[in-house]
Short mmCIF file of C-alpha atoms and ligand atoms in Angstrom, two decimals:
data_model
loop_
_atom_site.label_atom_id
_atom_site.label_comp_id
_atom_site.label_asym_id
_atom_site.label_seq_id
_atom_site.Cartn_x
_atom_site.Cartn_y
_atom_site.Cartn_z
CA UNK A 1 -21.76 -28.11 -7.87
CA UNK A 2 -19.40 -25.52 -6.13
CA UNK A 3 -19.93 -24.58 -2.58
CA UNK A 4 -22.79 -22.14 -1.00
CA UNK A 5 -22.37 -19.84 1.94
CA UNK A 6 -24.90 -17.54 3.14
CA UNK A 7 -23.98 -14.11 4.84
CA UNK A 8 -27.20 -13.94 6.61
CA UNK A 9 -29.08 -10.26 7.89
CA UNK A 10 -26.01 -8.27 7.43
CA UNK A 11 -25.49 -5.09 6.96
CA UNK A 12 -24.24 -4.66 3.69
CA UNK A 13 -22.04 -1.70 3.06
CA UNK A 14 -20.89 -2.26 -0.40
CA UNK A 15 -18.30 0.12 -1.26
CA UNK A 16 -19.91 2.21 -3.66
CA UNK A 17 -20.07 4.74 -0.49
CA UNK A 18 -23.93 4.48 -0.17
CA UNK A 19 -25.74 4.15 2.96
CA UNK A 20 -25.53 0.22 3.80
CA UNK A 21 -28.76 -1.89 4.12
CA UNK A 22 -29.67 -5.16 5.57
CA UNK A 23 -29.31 -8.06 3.67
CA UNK A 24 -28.48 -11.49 2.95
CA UNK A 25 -25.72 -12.14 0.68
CA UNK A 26 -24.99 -15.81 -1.14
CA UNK A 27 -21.87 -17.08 -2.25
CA UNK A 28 -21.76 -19.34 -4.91
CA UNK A 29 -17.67 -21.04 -6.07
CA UNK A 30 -15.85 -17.93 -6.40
CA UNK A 31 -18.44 -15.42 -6.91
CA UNK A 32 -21.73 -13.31 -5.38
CA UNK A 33 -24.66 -15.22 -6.43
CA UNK A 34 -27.16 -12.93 -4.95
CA UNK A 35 -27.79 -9.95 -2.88
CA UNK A 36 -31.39 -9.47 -0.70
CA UNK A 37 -33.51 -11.71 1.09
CA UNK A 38 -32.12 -14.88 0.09
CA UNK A 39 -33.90 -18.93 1.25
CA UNK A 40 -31.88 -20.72 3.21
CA UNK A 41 -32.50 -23.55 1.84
CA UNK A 42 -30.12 -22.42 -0.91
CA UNK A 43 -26.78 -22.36 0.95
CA UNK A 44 -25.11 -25.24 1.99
CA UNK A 45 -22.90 -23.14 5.05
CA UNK A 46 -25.01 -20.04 6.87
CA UNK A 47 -22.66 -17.48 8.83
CA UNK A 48 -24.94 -15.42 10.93
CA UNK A 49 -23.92 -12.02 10.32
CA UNK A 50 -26.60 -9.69 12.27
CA UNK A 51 -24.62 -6.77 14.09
CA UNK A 52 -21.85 -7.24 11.72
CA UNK A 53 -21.08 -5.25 8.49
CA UNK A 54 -20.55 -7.13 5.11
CA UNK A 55 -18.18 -5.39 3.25
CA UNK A 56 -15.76 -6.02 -0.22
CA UNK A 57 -12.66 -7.31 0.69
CA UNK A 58 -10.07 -4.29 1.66
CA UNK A 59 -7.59 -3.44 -1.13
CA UNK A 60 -4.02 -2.50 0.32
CA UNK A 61 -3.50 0.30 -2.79
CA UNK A 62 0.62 0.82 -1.38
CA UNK A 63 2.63 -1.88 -0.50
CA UNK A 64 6.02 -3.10 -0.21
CA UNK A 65 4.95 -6.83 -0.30
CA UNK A 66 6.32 -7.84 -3.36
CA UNK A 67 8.54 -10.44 -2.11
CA UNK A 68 6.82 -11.53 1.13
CA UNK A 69 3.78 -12.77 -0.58
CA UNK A 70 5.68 -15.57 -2.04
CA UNK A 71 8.06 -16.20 0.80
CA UNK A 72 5.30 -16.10 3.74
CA UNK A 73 2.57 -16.81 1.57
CA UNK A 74 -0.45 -16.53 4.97
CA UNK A 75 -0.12 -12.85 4.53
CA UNK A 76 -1.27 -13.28 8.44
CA UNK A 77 -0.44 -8.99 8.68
CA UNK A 78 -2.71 -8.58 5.71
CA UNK A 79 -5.41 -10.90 5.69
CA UNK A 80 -6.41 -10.40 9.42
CA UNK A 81 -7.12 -6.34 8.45
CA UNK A 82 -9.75 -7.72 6.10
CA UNK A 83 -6.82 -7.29 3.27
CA UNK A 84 -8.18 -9.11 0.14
CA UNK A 85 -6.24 -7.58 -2.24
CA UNK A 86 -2.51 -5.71 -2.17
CA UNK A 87 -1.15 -3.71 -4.59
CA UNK A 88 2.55 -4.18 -5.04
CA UNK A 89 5.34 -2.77 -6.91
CA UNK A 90 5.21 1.03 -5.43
CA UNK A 91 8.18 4.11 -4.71
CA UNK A 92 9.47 2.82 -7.79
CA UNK A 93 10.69 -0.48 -6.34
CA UNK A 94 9.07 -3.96 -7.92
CA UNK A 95 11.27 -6.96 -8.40
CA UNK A 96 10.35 -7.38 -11.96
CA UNK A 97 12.27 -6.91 -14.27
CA UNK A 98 14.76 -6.81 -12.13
CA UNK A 99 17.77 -10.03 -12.28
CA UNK A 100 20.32 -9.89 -9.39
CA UNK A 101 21.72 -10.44 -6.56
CA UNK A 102 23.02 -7.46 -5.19
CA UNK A 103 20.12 -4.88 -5.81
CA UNK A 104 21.30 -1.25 -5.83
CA UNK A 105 19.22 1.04 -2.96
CA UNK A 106 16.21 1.16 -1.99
CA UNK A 107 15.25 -1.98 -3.89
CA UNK A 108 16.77 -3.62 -0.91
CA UNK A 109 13.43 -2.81 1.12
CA UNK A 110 12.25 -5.86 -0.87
CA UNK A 111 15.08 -7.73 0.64
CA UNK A 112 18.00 -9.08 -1.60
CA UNK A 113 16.86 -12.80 -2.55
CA UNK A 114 13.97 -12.58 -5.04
CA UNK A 115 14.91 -10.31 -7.69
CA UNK A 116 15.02 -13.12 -10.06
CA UNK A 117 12.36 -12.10 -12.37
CA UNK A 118 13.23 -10.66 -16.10
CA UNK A 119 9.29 -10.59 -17.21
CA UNK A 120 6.30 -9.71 -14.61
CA UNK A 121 4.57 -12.37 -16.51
CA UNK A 122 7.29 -15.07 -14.51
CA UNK A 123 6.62 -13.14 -11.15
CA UNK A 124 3.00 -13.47 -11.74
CA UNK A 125 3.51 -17.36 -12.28
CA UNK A 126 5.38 -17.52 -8.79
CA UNK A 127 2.54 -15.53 -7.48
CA UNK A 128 0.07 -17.79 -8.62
CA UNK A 129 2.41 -21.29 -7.87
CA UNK A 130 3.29 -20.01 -4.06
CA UNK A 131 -0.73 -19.36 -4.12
CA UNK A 132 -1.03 -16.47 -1.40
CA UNK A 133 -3.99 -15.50 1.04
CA UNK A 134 -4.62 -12.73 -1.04
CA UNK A 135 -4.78 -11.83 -4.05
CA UNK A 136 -1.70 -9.16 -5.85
CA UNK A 137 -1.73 -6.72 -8.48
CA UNK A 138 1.61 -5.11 -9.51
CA UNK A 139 3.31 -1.63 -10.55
CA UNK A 140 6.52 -1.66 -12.03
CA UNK A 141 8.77 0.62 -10.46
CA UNK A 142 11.22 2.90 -12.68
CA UNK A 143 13.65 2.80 -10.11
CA UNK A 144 13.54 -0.92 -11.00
CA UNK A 145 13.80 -0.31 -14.53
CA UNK A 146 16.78 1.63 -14.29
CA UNK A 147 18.79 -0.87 -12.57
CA UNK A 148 17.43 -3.17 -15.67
CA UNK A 149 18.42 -0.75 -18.32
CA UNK A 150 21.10 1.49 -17.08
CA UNK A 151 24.95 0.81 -15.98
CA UNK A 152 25.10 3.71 -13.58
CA UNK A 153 22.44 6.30 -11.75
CA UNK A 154 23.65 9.86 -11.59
CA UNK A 155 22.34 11.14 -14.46
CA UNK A 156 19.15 10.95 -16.29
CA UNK A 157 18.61 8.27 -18.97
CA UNK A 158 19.94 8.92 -22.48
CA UNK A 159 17.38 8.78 -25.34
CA UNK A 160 18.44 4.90 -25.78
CA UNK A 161 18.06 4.34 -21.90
CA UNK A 162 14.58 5.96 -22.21
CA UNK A 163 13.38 3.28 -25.27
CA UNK A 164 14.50 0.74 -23.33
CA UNK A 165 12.53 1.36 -20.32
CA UNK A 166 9.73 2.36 -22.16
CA UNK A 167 10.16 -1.42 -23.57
CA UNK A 168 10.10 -2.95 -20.63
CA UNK A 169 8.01 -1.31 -19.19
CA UNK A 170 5.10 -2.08 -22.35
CA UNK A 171 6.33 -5.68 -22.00
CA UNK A 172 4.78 -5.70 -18.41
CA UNK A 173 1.90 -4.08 -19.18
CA UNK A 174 1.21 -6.88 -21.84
CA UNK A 175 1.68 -9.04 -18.92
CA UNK A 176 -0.66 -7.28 -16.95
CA UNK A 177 1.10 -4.44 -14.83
CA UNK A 178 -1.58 -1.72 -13.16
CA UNK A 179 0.95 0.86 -14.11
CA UNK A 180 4.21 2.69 -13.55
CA UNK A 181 5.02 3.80 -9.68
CA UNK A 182 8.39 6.10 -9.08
CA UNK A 183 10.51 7.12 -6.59
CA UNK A 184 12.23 10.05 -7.55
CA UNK A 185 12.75 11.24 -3.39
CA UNK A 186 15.45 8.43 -3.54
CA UNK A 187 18.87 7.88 -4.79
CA UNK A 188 19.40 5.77 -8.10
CA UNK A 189 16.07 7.74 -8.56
CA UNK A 190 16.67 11.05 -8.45
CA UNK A 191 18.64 11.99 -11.20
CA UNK A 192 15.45 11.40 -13.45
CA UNK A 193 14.36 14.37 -15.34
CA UNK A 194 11.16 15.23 -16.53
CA UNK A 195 11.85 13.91 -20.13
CA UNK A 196 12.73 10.44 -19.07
CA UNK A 197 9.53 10.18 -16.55
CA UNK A 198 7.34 11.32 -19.20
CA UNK A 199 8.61 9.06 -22.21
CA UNK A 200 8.56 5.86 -20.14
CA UNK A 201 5.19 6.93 -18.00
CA UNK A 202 3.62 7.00 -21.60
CA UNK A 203 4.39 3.67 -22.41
CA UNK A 204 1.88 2.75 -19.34
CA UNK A 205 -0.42 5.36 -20.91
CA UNK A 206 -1.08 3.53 -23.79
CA UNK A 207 -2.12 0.30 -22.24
CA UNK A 208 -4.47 1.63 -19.42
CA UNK A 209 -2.05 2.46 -16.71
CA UNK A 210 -1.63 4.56 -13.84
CA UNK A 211 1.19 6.31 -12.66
CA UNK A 212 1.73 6.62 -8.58
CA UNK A 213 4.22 9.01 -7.62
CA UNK A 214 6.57 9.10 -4.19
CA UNK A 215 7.36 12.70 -4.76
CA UNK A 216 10.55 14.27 -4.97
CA UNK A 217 9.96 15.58 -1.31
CA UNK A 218 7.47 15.75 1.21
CA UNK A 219 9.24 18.35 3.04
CA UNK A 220 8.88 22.41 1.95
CA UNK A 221 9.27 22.13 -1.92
CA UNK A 222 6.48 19.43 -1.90
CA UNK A 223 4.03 22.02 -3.86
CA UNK A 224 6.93 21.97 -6.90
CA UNK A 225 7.29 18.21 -6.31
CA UNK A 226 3.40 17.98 -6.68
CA UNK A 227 3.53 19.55 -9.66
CA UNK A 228 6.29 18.01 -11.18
CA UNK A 229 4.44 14.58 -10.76
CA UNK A 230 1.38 16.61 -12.50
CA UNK A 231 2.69 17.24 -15.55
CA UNK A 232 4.69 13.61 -15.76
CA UNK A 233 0.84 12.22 -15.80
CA UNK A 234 -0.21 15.17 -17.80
CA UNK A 235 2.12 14.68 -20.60
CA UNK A 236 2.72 10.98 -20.47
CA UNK A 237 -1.27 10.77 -20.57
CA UNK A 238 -2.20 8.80 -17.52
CA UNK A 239 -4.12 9.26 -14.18
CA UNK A 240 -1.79 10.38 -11.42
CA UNK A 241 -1.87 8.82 -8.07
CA UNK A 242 0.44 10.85 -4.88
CA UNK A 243 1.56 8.47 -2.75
CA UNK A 244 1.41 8.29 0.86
CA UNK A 245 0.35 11.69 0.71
CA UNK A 246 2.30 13.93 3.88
CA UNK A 247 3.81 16.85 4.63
CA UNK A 248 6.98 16.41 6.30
CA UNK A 249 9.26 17.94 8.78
CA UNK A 250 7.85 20.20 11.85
CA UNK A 251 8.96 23.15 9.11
CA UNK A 252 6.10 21.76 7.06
CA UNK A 253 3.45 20.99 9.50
CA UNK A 254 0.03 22.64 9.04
CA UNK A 255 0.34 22.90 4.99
CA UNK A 256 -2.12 19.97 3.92
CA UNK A 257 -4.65 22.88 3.61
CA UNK A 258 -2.41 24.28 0.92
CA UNK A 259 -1.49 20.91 -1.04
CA UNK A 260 -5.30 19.22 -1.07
CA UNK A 261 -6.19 22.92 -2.57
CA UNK A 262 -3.65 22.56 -5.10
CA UNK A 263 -4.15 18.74 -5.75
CA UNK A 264 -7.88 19.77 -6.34
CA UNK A 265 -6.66 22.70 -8.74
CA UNK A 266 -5.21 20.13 -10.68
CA UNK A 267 -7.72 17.52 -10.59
CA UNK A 268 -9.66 19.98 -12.42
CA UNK A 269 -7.28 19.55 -14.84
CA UNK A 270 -6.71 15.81 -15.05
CA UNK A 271 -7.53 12.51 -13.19
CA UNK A 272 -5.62 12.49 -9.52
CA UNK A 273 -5.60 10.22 -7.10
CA UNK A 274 -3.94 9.81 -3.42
CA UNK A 275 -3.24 7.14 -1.02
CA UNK A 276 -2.66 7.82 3.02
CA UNK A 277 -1.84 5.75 5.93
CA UNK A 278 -3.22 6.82 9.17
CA UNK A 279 0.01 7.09 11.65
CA UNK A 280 1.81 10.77 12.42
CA UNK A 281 5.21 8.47 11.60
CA UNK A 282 6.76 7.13 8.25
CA UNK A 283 9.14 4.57 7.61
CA UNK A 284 11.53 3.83 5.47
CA UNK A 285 15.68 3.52 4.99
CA UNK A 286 17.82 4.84 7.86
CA UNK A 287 19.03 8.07 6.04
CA UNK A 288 21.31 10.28 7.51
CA UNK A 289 19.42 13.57 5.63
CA UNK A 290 16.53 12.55 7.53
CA UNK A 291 17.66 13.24 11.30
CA UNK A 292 16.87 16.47 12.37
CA UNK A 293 18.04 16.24 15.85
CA UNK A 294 13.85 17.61 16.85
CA UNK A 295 11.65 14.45 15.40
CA UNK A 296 11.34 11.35 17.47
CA UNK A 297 13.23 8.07 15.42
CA UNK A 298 12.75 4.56 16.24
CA UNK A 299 15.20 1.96 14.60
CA UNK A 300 12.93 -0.66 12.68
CA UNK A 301 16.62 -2.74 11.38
CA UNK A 302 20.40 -2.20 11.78
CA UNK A 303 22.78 -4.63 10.18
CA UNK A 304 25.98 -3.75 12.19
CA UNK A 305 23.80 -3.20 15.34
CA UNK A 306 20.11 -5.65 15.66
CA UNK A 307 20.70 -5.11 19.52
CA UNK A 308 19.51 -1.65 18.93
CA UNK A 309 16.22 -1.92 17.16
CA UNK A 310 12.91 -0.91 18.57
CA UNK A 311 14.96 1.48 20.55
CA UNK A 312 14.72 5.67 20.01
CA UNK A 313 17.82 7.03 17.89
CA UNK A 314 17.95 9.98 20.80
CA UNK A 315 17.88 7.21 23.59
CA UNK A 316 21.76 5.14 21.67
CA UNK A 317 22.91 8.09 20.76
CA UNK A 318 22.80 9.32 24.43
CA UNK A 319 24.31 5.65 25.35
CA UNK A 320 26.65 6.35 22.74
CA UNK A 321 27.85 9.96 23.82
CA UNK A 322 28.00 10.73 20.41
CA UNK A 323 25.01 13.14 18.02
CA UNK A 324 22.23 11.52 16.45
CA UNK A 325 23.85 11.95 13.45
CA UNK A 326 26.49 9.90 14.13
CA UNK A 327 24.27 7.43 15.78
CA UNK A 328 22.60 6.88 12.47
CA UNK A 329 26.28 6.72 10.05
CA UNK A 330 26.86 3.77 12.95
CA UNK A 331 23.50 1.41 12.21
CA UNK A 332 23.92 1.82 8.66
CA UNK A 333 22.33 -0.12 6.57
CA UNK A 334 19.32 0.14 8.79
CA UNK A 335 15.06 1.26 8.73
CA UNK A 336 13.11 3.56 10.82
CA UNK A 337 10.01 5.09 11.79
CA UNK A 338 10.23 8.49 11.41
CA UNK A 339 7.51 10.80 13.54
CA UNK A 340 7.75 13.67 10.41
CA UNK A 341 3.85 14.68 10.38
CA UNK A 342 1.11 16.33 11.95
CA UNK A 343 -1.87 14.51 13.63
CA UNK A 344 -4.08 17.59 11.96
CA UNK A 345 -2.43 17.24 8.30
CA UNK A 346 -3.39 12.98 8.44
CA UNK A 347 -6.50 13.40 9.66
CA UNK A 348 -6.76 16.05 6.72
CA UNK A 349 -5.82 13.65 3.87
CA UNK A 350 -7.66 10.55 5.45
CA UNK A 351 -10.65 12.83 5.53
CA UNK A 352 -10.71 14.19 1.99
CA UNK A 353 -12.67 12.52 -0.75
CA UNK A 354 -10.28 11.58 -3.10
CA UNK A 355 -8.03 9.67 -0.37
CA UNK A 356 -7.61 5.93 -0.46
CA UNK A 357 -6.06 3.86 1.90
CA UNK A 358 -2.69 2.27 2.21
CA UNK A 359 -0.31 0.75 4.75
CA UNK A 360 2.58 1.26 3.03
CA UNK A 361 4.01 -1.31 5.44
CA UNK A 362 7.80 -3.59 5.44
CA UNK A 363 7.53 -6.67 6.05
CA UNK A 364 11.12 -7.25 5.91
CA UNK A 365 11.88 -5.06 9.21
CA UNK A 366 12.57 -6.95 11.85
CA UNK A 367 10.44 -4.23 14.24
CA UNK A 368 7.89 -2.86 11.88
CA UNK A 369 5.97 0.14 11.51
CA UNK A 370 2.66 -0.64 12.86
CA UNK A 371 1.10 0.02 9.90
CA UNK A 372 1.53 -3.21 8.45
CA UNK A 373 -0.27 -4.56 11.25
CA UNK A 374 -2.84 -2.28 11.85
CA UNK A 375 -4.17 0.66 9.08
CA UNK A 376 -7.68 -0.46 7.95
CA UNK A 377 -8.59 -1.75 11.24
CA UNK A 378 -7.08 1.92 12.63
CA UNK A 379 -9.10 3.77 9.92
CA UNK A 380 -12.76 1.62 10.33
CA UNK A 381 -12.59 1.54 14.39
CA UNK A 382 -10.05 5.04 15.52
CA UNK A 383 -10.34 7.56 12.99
CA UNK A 384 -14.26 6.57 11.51
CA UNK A 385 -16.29 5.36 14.85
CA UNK A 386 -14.08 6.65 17.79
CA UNK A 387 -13.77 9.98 16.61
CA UNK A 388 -16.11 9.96 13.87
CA UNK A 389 -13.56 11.79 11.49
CA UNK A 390 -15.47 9.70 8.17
CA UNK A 391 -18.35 7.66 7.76
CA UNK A 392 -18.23 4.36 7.99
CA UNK A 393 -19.83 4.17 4.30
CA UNK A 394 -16.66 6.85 2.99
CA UNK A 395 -14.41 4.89 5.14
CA UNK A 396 -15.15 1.35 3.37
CA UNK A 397 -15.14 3.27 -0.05
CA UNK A 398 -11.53 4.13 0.56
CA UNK A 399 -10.80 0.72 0.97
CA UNK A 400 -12.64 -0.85 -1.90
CA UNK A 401 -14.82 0.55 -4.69
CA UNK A 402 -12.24 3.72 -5.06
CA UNK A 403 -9.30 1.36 -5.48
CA UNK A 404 -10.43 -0.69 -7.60
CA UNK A 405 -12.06 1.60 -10.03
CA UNK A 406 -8.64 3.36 -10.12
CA UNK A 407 -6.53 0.73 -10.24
CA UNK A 408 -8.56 -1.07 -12.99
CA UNK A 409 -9.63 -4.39 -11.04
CA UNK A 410 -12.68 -4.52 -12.34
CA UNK A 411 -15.73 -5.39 -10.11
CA UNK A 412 -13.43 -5.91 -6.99
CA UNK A 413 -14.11 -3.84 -4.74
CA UNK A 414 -18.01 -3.43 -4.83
CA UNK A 415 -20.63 -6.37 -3.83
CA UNK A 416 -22.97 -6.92 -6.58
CA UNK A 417 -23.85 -10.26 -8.10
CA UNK A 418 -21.67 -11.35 -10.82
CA UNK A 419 -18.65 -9.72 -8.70
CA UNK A 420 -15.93 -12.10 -7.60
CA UNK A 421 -16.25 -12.77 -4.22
CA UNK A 422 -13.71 -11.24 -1.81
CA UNK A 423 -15.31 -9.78 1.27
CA UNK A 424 -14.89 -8.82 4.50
CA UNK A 425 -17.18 -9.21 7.51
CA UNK A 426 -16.34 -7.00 10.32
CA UNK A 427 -17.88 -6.04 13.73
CA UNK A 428 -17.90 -2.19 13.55
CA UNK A 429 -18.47 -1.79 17.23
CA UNK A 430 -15.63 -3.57 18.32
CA UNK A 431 -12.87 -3.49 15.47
CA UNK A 432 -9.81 -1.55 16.34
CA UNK A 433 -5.71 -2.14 15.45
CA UNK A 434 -3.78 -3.33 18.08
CA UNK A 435 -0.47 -3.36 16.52
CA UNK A 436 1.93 -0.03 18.31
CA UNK A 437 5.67 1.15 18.09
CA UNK A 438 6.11 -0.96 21.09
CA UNK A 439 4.43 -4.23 19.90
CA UNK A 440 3.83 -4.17 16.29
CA UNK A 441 3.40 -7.17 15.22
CA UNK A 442 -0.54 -7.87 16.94
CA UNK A 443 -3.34 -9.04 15.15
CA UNK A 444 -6.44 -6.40 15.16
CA UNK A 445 -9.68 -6.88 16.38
CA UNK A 446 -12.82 -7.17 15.35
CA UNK A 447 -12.40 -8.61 11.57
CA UNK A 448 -14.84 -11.78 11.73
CA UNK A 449 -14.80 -13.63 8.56
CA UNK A 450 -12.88 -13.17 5.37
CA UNK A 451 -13.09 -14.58 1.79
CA UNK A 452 -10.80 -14.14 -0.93
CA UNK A 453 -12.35 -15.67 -4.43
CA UNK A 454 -15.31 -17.62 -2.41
CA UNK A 455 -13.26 -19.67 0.21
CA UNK A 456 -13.49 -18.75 3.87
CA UNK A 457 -9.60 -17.67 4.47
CA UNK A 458 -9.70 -16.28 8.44
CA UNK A 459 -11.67 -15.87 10.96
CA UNK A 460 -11.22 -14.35 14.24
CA UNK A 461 -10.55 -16.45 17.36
CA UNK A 462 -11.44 -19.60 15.24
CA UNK A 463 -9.51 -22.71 15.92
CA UNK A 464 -9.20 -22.42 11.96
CA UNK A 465 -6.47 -25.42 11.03
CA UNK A 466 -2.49 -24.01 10.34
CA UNK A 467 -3.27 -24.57 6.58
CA UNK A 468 -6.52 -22.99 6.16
CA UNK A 469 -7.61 -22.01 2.07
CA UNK A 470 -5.06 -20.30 0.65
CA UNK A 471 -6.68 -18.87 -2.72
CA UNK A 472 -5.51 -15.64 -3.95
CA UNK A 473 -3.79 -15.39 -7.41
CA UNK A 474 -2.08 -12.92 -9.56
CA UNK A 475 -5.03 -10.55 -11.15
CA UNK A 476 -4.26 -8.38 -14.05
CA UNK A 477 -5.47 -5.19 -15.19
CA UNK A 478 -8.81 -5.59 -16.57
CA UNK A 479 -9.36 -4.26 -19.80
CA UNK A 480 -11.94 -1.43 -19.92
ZN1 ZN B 501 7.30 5.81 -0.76
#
């Protein structure tokens, strides 16, 4: 007989982005049992949940957490948002099928010591044996199989490069893969043409696949970029997600008017997606082609200088005496945050329908973005109930039933019975992200009770025991 919990007189809001309703939901082992006015009797654990919302557990659709969900396997930044599942394996950086120990740039934002897997079906077994809070579902980056296929990056792949990626590539989707993700914007990257992005993005094609796209920039040719990435899906024959969808520099400001208007010319066209985080500041790399001298910079890692991180680039380079420029050649190899957008533009792309959400987050920095910490909790209490930018109902369907529709994960995402039971119980009055530039590493408010496959995996301000049910697993694409 597995285990019974009741979520009683709740207000279920069950990602489909319907209006949410009162009721009782029952978990039975790792799945819904029942939805509506359910006995008591039934359940052998009740969980009072009047005043709070019952929600599917949050899917993280960009991440960078490839490597930290076996190596700090809590997931404490993720799981304490109400993060069920993440999505790794994006920008064209996984760690399958990657073997080495010196990975060529930006891998590297994975950190150096895992890339030790030459078939996603052997990362998925670590997954499963290091048995995470949450549960993962992976793209294979091209950057990633580039450095698997090809001696050197400055040019794009011959035909026999291409077949080989393609290879891999259909190997991992055997194994499960949600798709191909690129990073064209970076180096080792950006050589690709549009030949070898299409040949190997159809080998995902053919298997279910999506491809997700960090653009070739952000900044003022982002409407070629955009379209570039449209005809990759276009001809490799795949649904096209944008990823953290921006538009960069203070040059750029103001234009998400003009991209969502093209995206949704195109969608007319073919199946597009989009994910967003909701912060005015990316992160990634310390890159020198990224000061401008005008946009604030904080320094999330420096190898030759740790004393310096957390600290503004403007604020050592006016300790230094020396540019920012040459502030930045002198923390190399080094992160930031990088404050290239617009309040107006994010508030833009969080707002518009076809937006999901993702924290896009680094767990490897030693002084984080705060998205890692903070983005659903952000989106459900700032953006949705402060200043009412979304409904709660759109705002949970961002996180959940959108996802996992696109992503192919099958019922996640939406609470039905039958559907496997991660969700997410959250106090919508009070929940809000505490994590900020200056303290990024806090644990939000307001998320009461989550479970990932039926077991009870965090609650908020519970004395819950330093090894509490750890029960997330690998998940494959589901096969529609
Ligand atoms: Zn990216």
């Amino acid at each position: 007989m597995s285990e019974t919990t009741l979520l009683q007189n709740g207000l279920v809001v069950n990602g489909t982005g319907k209006a949410g309703y009162r009721a009782d939901v029952l978990i039975e082992g790792e799945t819904i049992a029942q939805i509506g006015a359910v006995d008591p009797a039934a359940a052998e654990r009740i969980i009072d949940c009047a005043g709070l919302v019952v929600a599917p557990g949050f899917i993280d659709v960009h991440t960078h957490d490839d490597a930290i969900v076996l190596d700090a396997p809590a997931m404490r930044p993720k799981i304490s948002q109400g993060i069920t599942t993440v999505i790794v394996g994006n920008c064209g950086i996984s760690l399958a099928p990657v073997v080495t120990r010196t990975p060529i740039e930006p891998l590297g934002l994975l950190g150096t010591q895992r890339f030790c897997f030459a078939r996603l079906a052997e990362y998925a077994a670590a997954v499963d044996a290091a048995q995470p809070a949450i549960n993962v579902a992976a793209l294979i980056g091209h950057t990633s199989l580039r450095a698997a296929v090809m001696p050197s990056f400055e040019h794009a792949a011959t035909a026999d490069e291409r077949a080989r990626m393609a290879q891999q590539l259909r190997l991992a989707m055997d194994d499960g893969a949600v798709g191909l993700s690129s990073g064209v914007f970076y180096a080792n990257a950006f050589a690709a043409d549009e030949r070898e992005l299409i040949e190997v993005a159809a080998a995902a094609a053919q298997a279910g696949g999506v491809y997700a796209t960090h653009i070739r920039t952000e900044f003022d040719g982002i409407l070629e970029a955009m379209e570039e990435a449209a005809r990759t899906a276009r001809h490799g024959g795949l649904p096209l997600i944008l990823s953290h969808h921006k538009c960069a520099g203070p040059a750029n400001w103001g234009r998400t008017g003009e991209t969502l208007a093209r995206m949704d010319r195109l969608a007319t066209r073919q199946p597009i997606g989009l994910d967003v985080y909701p912060y005015t500041a990316g992160s990634t790399v310390l890159r020198e082609d990224l000061v401008d001298g005008i946009i604030d910079i904080i320094i999330t890692g420096s190898e030759p200088h740790p004393e310096m991180i957390g600290k503004r680039l403007s604020d050592i380079a006016a300790q230094w005496g020396v540019s920012q420029q040459e502030a930045c050649r002198r923390l190399l190899p080094g992160g930031a945050c990088y404050f290239q957008m617009s309040e107006e533009d994010m508030q833009r792309v969080l707002a518009h329908p076809r937006s999901m959400i993702g924290s896009d987050g680094l767990p490897h920095d030693v002084h984080p973005h705060p998205r890692l910490w903070g983005t659903f909790p952000r989106v459900l209490g700032h953006y949705s109930r402060d200043l009412g930018l979304l409904r709660l109902e759109s705002a949970v369907f961002k996180m959940t039933g959108l996802p996992a529709a696109q992503f192919r994960l099958g019922q996640r995402g939406t609470l039905a019975a039958g559907h496997p039971a991660d969700v997410t119980v959250f106090d919508a009055q009070r929940i809000r992200d505490r994590a900020t530039f200056a303290e990024p590493e806090q644990i939000s408010e307001g998320v009461r009770h989550v479970f990932v496959n039926g077991a009870l995996s965090y609650e908020e301000d519970a004395a819950m025991p330093a090894d509490y049910p750890r029960n997330g697993r690998f998940l494959r694409r589901v096969e529609v």
